[in-house]
């Protein structure tokens, strides 16, 4: 089977929320809401397919925004995906989901739908908007009932780090298929995320214990250790070992941008990374 190359494709900046940690609206970087036209979306789609054909990769799309459902040509894009038999995941909001829409998403080929929980009710709603916490949990079953895998992602900062264990218990109780968290990368005027490195390592240790305990109980939720610091933590604890014979060019950990992933913005700008310093290419 061909190795996948994934495209995180932001088709619009339009969104129902103005999250406090959103990079789109940070420091007035996005005074207008950008969105691709249908012609640009078609060109982008086929350019991605041509790229994958050239490098013998299987394309995979993470369609996002903003909230991609709000793009007026969202349905046309899904039809294009289905005609070309391209699998995809949606990273979006819960507000426009219902049973009928989720069934249609499944018919078009949607494999996963990712929502966000950035704290328990009071904290999450402070980050996003009132009512967001409850409707997010409500729509998990809507997604799962349609046969789509539900994913919950948490952005960890000094504001919510103490609530991460409670979030894990919450997603498990709601039978979320996949859960992951990663550190907040400062984009707004406040550059201090408020987490001491030793405190974050302790979070990894606490979550590792909690994950293993749930796994021993036969928990249905898959805990995706997305943050690249998991590799360092598991190297320290002996859970991850570098092979004695190292294959030339093999990447054993770290960011996959440029290797099997890149990001496309609504402006058509492409983001990837050229080295471990995370410089824009």
PDB file of N, CA, C and O in Angstrom, residues 5-10 44 48 51 60-62 256-265 269-273:
ATOM      1  N   UNK A   5       0.134  10.808   2.033  1.00  0.00           N
ATOM      2  CA  UNK A   5       0.567  12.191   2.205  1.00  0.00           C
ATOM      3  C   UNK A   5      -0.695  12.986   2.513  1.00  0.00           C
ATOM      4  O   UNK A   5      -1.649  12.969   1.742  1.00  0.00           O
ATOM      5  N   UNK A   6      -0.707  13.664   3.645  1.00  0.00           N
ATOM      6  CA  UNK A   6      -1.925  14.344   4.084  1.00  0.00           C
ATOM      7  C   UNK A   6      -1.826  15.855   3.890  1.00  0.00           C
ATOM      8  O   UNK A   6      -0.752  16.452   4.010  1.00  0.00           O
ATOM      9  N   UNK A   7      -2.983  16.432   3.583  1.00  0.00           N
ATOM     10  CA  UNK A   7      -3.102  17.873   3.373  1.00  0.00           C
ATOM     11  C   UNK A   7      -4.111  18.428   4.374  1.00  0.00           C
ATOM     12  O   UNK A   7      -5.285  18.051   4.345  1.00  0.00           O
ATOM     13  N   UNK A   8      -3.651  19.291   5.272  1.00  0.00           N
ATOM     14  CA  UNK A   8      -4.581  19.994   6.149  1.00  0.00           C
ATOM     15  C   UNK A   8      -5.020  21.237   5.398  1.00  0.00           C
ATOM     16  O   UNK A   8      -4.278  22.208   5.263  1.00  0.00           O
ATOM     17  N   UNK A   9      -6.242  21.197   4.912  1.00  0.00           N
ATOM     18  CA  UNK A   9      -6.711  22.181   3.937  1.00  0.00           C
ATOM     19  C   UNK A   9      -7.735  23.107   4.576  1.00  0.00           C
ATOM     20  O   UNK A   9      -8.858  22.713   4.880  1.00  0.00           O
ATOM     21  N   UNK A  10      -7.334  24.355   4.765  1.00  0.00           N
ATOM     22  CA  UNK A  10      -8.225  25.378   5.325  1.00  0.00           C
ATOM     23  C   UNK A  10      -8.954  26.056   4.149  1.00  0.00           C
ATOM     24  O   UNK A  10      -8.355  26.863   3.439  1.00  0.00           O
ATOM     25  N   UNK A  44      -6.747  23.431  -6.466  1.00  0.00           N
ATOM     26  CA  UNK A  44      -5.973  22.947  -5.329  1.00  0.00           C
ATOM     27  C   UNK A  44      -6.101  21.437  -5.178  1.00  0.00           C
ATOM     28  O   UNK A  44      -5.107  20.728  -4.965  1.00  0.00           O
ATOM     29  N   UNK A  48      -3.049  18.718  -5.616  1.00  0.00           N
ATOM     30  CA  UNK A  48      -2.661  17.778  -4.550  1.00  0.00           C
ATOM     31  C   UNK A  48      -2.606  16.344  -5.082  1.00  0.00           C
ATOM     32  O   UNK A  48      -1.689  15.578  -4.762  1.00  0.00           O
ATOM     33  N   UNK A  51       0.451  15.979  -7.238  1.00  0.00           N
ATOM     34  CA  UNK A  51       1.627  15.904  -6.367  1.00  0.00           C
ATOM     35  C   UNK A  51       1.811  14.477  -5.843  1.00  0.00           C
ATOM     36  O   UNK A  51       2.918  13.926  -5.871  1.00  0.00           O
ATOM     37  N   UNK A  60      -4.565  12.125   1.342  1.00  0.00           N
ATOM     38  CA  UNK A  60      -5.557  12.153   2.422  1.00  0.00           C
ATOM     39  C   UNK A  60      -5.749  13.611   2.811  1.00  0.00           C
ATOM     40  O   UNK A  60      -4.786  14.363   2.937  1.00  0.00           O
ATOM     41  N   UNK A  61      -7.013  13.998   3.001  1.00  0.00           N
ATOM     42  CA  UNK A  61      -7.322  15.397   3.306  1.00  0.00           C
ATOM     43  C   UNK A  61      -7.911  15.555   4.701  1.00  0.00           C
ATOM     44  O   UNK A  61      -8.783  14.777   5.116  1.00  0.00           O
ATOM     45  N   UNK A  62      -7.424  16.577   5.404  1.00  0.00           N
ATOM     46  CA  UNK A  62      -8.040  17.060   6.636  1.00  0.00           C
ATOM     47  C   UNK A  62      -8.669  18.407   6.275  1.00  0.00           C
ATOM     48  O   UNK A  62      -7.967  19.415   6.162  1.00  0.00           O
ATOM     49  N   UNK A 256       6.165  15.866  11.154  1.00  0.00           N
ATOM     50  CA  UNK A 256       6.133  15.242   9.830  1.00  0.00           C
ATOM     51  C   UNK A 256       5.876  16.238   8.703  1.00  0.00           C
ATOM     52  O   UNK A 256       5.715  15.837   7.551  1.00  0.00           O
ATOM     53  N   UNK A 257       5.807  17.539   9.029  1.00  0.00           N
ATOM     54  CA  UNK A 257       5.551  18.528   7.987  1.00  0.00           C
ATOM     55  C   UNK A 257       6.642  18.482   6.921  1.00  0.00           C
ATOM     56  O   UNK A 257       7.834  18.505   7.223  1.00  0.00           O
ATOM     57  N   UNK A 258       6.221  18.403   5.681  1.00  0.00           N
ATOM     58  CA  UNK A 258       7.147  18.319   4.569  1.00  0.00           C
ATOM     59  C   UNK A 258       7.548  16.900   4.244  1.00  0.00           C
ATOM     60  O   UNK A 258       7.981  16.605   3.135  1.00  0.00           O
ATOM     61  N   UNK A 259       7.396  15.992   5.214  1.00  0.00           N
ATOM     62  CA  UNK A 259       7.709  14.583   5.001  1.00  0.00           C
ATOM     63  C   UNK A 259       6.481  13.825   4.514  1.00  0.00           C
ATOM     64  O   UNK A 259       6.539  13.095   3.525  1.00  0.00           O
ATOM     65  N   UNK A 260       5.366  14.006   5.205  1.00  0.00           N
ATOM     66  CA  UNK A 260       4.124  13.372   4.761  1.00  0.00           C
ATOM     67  C   UNK A 260       2.917  14.249   5.092  1.00  0.00           C
ATOM     68  O   UNK A 260       1.803  13.765   5.224  1.00  0.00           O
ATOM     69  N   UNK A 261       3.148  15.550   5.212  1.00  0.00           N
ATOM     70  CA  UNK A 261       2.057  16.445   5.603  1.00  0.00           C
ATOM     71  C   UNK A 261       2.420  17.882   5.228  1.00  0.00           C
ATOM     72  O   UNK A 261       3.585  18.269   5.305  1.00  0.00           O
ATOM     73  N   UNK A 262       1.413  18.655   4.814  1.00  0.00           N
ATOM     74  CA  UNK A 262       1.564  20.101   4.668  1.00  0.00           C
ATOM     75  C   UNK A 262       0.207  20.756   4.857  1.00  0.00           C
ATOM     76  O   UNK A 262      -0.829  20.101   4.829  1.00  0.00           O
ATOM     77  N   UNK A 263       0.234  22.069   5.061  1.00  0.00           N
ATOM     78  CA  UNK A 263      -0.986  22.831   5.330  1.00  0.00           C
ATOM     79  C   UNK A 263      -1.222  23.843   4.219  1.00  0.00           C
ATOM     80  O   UNK A 263      -0.296  24.522   3.777  1.00  0.00           O
ATOM     81  N   UNK A 264      -2.479  23.936   3.783  1.00  0.00           N
ATOM     82  CA  UNK A 264      -2.879  24.882   2.745  1.00  0.00           C
ATOM     83  C   UNK A 264      -3.887  25.864   3.342  1.00  0.00           C
ATOM     84  O   UNK A 264      -4.906  25.447   3.904  1.00  0.00           O
ATOM     85  N   UNK A 265      -3.603  27.150   3.245  1.00  0.00           N
ATOM     86  CA  UNK A 265      -4.488  28.176   3.793  1.00  0.00           C
ATOM     87  C   UNK A 265      -5.495  28.644   2.741  1.00  0.00           C
ATOM     88  O   UNK A 265      -5.303  28.416   1.538  1.00  0.00           O
ATOM     89  N   UNK A 269      -1.695  30.006   0.323  1.00  0.00           N
ATOM     90  CA  UNK A 269      -0.356  29.851   0.898  1.00  0.00           C
ATOM     91  C   UNK A 269      -0.180  28.422   1.413  1.00  0.00           C
ATOM     92  O   UNK A 269      -1.120  27.820   1.944  1.00  0.00           O
ATOM     93  N   UNK A 270       1.037  27.916   1.259  1.00  0.00           N
ATOM     94  CA  UNK A 270       1.357  26.569   1.720  1.00  0.00           C
ATOM     95  C   UNK A 270       2.369  26.669   2.853  1.00  0.00           C
ATOM     96  O   UNK A 270       3.365  27.385   2.753  1.00  0.00           O
ATOM     97  N   UNK A 271       2.099  25.935   3.921  1.00  0.00           N
ATOM     98  CA  UNK A 271       3.013  25.907   5.058  1.00  0.00           C
ATOM     99  C   UNK A 271       3.602  24.516   5.204  1.00  0.00           C
ATOM    100  O   UNK A 271       2.897  23.520   5.212  1.00  0.00           O
ATOM    101  N   UNK A 272       4.919  24.483   5.308  1.00  0.00           N
ATOM    102  CA  UNK A 272       5.614  23.253   5.653  1.00  0.00           C
ATOM    103  C   UNK A 272       6.824  23.665   6.471  1.00  0.00           C
ATOM    104  O   UNK A 272       6.977  24.834   6.811  1.00  0.00           O
ATOM    105  N   UNK A 273       7.669  22.740   6.820  1.00  0.00           N
ATOM    106  CA  UNK A 273       8.805  23.059   7.668  1.00  0.00           C
ATOM    107  C   UNK A 273      10.055  22.420   7.099  1.00  0.00           C
ATOM    108  O   UNK A 273      10.010  21.318   6.549  1.00  0.00           O
TER     109      UNK A 273
END
